[in-house]
Coordinates of C-alpha atoms in Angstrom, one line a residue:
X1 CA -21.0 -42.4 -35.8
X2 CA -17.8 -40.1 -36.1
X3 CA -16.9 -38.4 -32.8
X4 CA -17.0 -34.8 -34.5
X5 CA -20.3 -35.8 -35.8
X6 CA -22.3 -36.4 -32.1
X7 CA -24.4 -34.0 -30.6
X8 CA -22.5 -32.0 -27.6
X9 CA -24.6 -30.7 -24.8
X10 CA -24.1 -26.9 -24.4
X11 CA -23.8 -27.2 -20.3
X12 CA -21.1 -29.4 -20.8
X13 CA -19.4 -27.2 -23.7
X14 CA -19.5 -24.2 -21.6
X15 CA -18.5 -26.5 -18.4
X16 CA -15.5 -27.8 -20.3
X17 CA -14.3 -24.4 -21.1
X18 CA -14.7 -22.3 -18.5
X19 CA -13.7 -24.8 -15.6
X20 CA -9.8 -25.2 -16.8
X21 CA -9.9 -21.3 -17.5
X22 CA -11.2 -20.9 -13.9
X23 CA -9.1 -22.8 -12.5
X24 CA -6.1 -21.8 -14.0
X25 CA -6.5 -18.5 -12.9
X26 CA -6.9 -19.8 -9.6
X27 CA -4.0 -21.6 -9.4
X28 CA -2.1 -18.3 -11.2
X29 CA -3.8 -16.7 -8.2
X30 CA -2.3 -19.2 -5.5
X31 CA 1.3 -18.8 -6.9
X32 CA 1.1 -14.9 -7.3
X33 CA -0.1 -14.6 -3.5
X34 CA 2.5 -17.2 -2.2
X35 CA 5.3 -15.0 -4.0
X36 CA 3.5 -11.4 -3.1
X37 CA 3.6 -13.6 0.6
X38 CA 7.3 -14.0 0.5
X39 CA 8.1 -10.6 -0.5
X40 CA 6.2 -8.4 1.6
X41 CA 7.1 -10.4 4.7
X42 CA 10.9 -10.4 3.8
X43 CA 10.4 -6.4 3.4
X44 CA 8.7 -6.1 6.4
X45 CA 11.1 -8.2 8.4
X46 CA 14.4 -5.9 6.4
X47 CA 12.6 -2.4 7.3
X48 CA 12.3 -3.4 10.7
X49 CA 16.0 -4.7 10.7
X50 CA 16.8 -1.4 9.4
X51 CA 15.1 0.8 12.0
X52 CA 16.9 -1.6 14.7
X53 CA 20.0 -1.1 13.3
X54 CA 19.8 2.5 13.5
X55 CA 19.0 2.4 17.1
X56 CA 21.7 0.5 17.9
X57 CA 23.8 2.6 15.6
X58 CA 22.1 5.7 17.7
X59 CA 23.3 3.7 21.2
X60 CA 26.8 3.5 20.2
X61 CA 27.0 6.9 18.9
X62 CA 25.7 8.4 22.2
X63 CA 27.9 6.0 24.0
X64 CA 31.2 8.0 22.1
X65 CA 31.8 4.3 20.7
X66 CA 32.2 2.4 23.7
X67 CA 30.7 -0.6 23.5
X68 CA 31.7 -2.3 26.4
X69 CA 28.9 0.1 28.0
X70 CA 25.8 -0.7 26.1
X71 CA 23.4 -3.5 27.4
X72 CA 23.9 -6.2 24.7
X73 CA 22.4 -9.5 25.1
X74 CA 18.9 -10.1 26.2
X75 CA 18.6 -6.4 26.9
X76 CA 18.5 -5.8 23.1
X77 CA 16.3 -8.8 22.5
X78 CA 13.5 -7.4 24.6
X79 CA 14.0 -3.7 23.7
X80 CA 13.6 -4.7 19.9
X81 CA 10.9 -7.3 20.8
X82 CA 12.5 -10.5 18.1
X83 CA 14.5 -12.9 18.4
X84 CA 18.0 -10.8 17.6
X85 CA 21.3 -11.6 17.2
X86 CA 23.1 -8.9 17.9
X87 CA 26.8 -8.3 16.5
X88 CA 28.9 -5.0 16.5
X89 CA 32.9 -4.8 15.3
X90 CA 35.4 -2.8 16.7
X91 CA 38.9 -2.4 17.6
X92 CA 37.9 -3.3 21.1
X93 CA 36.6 -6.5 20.0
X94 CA 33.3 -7.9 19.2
X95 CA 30.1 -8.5 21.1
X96 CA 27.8 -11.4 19.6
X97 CA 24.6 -12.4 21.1
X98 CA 23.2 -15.1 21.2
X99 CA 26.6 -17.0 21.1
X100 CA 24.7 -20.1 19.0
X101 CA 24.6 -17.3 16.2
X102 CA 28.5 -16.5 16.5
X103 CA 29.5 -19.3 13.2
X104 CA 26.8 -17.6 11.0
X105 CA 27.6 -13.7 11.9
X106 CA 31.1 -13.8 12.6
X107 CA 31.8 -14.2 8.5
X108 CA 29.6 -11.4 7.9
X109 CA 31.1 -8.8 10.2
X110 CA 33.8 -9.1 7.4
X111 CA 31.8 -9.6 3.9
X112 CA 31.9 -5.7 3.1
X113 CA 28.5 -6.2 2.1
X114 CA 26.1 -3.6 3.2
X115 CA 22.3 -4.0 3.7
X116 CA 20.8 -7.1 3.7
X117 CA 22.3 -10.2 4.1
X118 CA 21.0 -13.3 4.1
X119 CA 22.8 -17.3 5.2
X120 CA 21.3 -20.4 4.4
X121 CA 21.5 -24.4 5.5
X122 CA 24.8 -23.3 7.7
X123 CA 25.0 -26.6 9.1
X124 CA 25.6 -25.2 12.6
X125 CA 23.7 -27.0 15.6
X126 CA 21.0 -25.0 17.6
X127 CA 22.0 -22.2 14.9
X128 CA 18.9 -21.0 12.4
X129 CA 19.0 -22.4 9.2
X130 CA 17.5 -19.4 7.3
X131 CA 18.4 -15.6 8.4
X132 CA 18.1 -12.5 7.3
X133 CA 20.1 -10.1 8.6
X134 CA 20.7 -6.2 7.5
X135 CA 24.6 -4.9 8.1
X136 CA 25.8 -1.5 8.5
X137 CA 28.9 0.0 8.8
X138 CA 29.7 3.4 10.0
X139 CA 32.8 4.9 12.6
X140 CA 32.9 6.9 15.6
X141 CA 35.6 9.4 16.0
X142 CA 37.6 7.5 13.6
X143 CA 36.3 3.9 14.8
X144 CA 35.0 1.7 12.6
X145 CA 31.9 0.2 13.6
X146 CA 30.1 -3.3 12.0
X147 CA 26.7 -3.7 13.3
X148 CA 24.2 -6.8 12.0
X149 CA 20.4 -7.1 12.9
X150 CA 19.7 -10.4 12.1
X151 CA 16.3 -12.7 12.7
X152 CA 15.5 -16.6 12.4
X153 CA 13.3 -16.7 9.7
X154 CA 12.3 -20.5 9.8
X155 CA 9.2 -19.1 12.3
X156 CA 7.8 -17.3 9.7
X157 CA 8.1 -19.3 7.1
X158 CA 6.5 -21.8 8.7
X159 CA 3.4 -19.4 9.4
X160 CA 3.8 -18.5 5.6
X161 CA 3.6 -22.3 4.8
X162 CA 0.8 -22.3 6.7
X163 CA -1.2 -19.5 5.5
X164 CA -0.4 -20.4 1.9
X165 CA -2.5 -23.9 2.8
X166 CA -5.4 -22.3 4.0
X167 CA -5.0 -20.4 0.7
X168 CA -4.8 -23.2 -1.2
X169 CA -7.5 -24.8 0.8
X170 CA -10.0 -21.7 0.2
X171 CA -8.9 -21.5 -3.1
X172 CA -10.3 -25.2 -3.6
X173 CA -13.8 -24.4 -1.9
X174 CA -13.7 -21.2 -4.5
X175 CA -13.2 -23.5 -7.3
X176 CA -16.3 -25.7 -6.0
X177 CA -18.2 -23.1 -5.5
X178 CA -17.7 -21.6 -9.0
X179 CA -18.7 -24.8 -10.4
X180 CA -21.9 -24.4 -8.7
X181 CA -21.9 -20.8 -9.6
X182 CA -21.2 -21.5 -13.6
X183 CA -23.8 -24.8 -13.3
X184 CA -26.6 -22.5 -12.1
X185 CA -25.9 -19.8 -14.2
X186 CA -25.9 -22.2 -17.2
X187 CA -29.2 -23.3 -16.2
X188 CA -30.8 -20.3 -16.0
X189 CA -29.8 -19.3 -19.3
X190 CA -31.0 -22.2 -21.3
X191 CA -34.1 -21.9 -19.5
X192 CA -35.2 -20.2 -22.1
X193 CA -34.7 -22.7 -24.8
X194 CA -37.9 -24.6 -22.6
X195 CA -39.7 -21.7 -23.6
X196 CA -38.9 -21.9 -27.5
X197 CA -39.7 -25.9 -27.4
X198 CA -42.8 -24.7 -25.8
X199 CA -43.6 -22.4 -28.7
X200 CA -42.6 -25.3 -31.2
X201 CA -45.3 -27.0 -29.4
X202 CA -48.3 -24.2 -29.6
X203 CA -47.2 -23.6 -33.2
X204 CA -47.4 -27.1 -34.4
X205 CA -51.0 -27.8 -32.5
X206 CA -52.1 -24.4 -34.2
X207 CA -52.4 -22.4 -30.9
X208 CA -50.0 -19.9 -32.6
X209 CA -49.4 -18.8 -35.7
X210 CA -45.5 -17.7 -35.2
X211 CA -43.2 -17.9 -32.6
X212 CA -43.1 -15.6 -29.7
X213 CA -39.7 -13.2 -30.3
X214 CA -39.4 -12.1 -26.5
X215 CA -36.2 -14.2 -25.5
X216 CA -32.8 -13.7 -25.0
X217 CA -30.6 -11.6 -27.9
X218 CA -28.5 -14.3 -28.9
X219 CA -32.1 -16.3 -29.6
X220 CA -33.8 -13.7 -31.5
X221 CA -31.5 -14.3 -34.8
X222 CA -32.9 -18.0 -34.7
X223 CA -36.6 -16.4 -34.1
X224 CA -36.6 -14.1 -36.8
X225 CA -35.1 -16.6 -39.3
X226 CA -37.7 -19.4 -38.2
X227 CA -40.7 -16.8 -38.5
X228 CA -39.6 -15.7 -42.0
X229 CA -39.5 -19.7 -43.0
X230 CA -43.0 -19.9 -41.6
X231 CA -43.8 -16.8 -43.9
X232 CA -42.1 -18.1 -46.7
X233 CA -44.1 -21.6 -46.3
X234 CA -47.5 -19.3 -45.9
X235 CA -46.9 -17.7 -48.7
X236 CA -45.9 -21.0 -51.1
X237 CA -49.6 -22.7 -49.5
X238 CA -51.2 -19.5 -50.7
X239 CA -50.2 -19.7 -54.2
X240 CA -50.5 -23.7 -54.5
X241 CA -54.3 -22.9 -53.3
X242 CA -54.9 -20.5 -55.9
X243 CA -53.0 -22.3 -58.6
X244 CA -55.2 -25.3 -57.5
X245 CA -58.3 -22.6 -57.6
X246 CA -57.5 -21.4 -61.3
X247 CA -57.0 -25.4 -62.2
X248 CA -60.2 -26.4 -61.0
X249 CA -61.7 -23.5 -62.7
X250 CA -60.1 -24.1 -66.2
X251 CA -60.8 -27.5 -66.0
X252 CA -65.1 -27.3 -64.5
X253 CA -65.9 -26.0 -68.2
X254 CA -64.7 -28.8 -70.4
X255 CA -66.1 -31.6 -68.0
X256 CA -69.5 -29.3 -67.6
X257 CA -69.2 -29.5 -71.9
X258 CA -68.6 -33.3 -72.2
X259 CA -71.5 -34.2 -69.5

């Protein structure tokens, strides 16, 4: 037999279409979350650069541009509650902490770019290989100040990493479950095809003379069109009786003649 010409079970059909949809849009899901993931944490991470960079740039105002009188170092670091490297240029030199973090920001003090800054894979030992910084410059009384904000952000991506797997992983006993989900609602809708065989049944032992039409919409097309068939079949055995009435009538005088 032809492939195109075997029967296909409707649970399958509908299981065969509706599982790659669902979980395609699962997966779209997965992807979309990982990159809304990346995004908001990076913004999180630059606002709060930002807001540290103007309270350093608030410090060094107040100090009249004298930095050898702020608390740099781990002063900062605890103040601003991260992991901070600190840098600030000016013609009375630079201040860099922590020193490990001197090869990535030094270059940056004197990018001109403002905002946020970003290094990758610098190769330096004990250094981070992802940062995101945010730079700022600004002078006092004619000083030019450089400051840069900068965090390790290999910590949080490895918590993103993570939380994107127990994404993936819920995502995964969402797709099992929706299998379940579309099995059982599958079932329950062709539950009522058991009641239209049953009605087959009735009609063929003569316990009914036409099909009950309370069902589900999409059957009552197939009802109504297998009620009018048994009307139409009534109707042709009503007029085969009576043509057979009128035959044996025309034909009991002639017989009743010859006997």
């Amino acid at each position: 037999m032809p492939i195109a010409a075997r029967p296909h079970s409707v649970r399958a059909m509908l299981l065969i279409l509706l599982l790659p949809a669902g979980i395609g849009l699962m997966a779209l899901a997965w992807i979309i979350h990982g990159a809304l993931l990346e995004r908001m944490s990076t913004d999180f991470v630059e606002s709060r650069l930002k807001d540290e960079v103007a309270f350093l740039e608030h410090q060094i105002r107040q100090s009249g541009g004298q930095i050898d009188t702020l608390q740099t170092g781990d002063y900062f670091q605890e103040v601003l509650l991260h992991a901070f490297a600190i840098a600030i240029a000016s013609p009375s030199g630079q201040s860099i902490s922590p020193e490990t973090w001197t090869p990535i920001l030094r270059p940056l003090l004197t990018s001109g770019q403002e905002g946020a800054v970003r290094a990758r894979d610098a190769g330096v030992p004990a250094a981070p290989s992802q940062m995101l910084g945010y730079r700022r410059a600004f002078t006092v009384d004619g000083n030019p100040f450089v400051i840069i904000v900068a965090e390790d952000m290999e910590a949080l991506h490895r918590s993103q990493a993570k939380l994107h797997i127990w994404t993936a992983v819920v995502s995964v006993l969402l797709v099992i479950l929706m299998i379940g989900s579309i099995w059982l609602g599958i079932t329950l809708a062709l539950r009522s095809i058991a009641g239209l065989q049953m009605n087959l049944k009735k009609l063929q032992s003569g316990e009914l003379s036409r099909i009950n039409a309370d069902g589900p919409e999409e059957f009552q097309p197939l009802v109504r069109q297998l009620n009018q068939l048994l009307d139409s079949l009534d109707d042709r055995l009503e007029r085969s009786r009576d043509a057979l009435a009128n035959l044996s009538h025309s034909v009991k005088t002639p017989i009743a003649a010859v006997r």
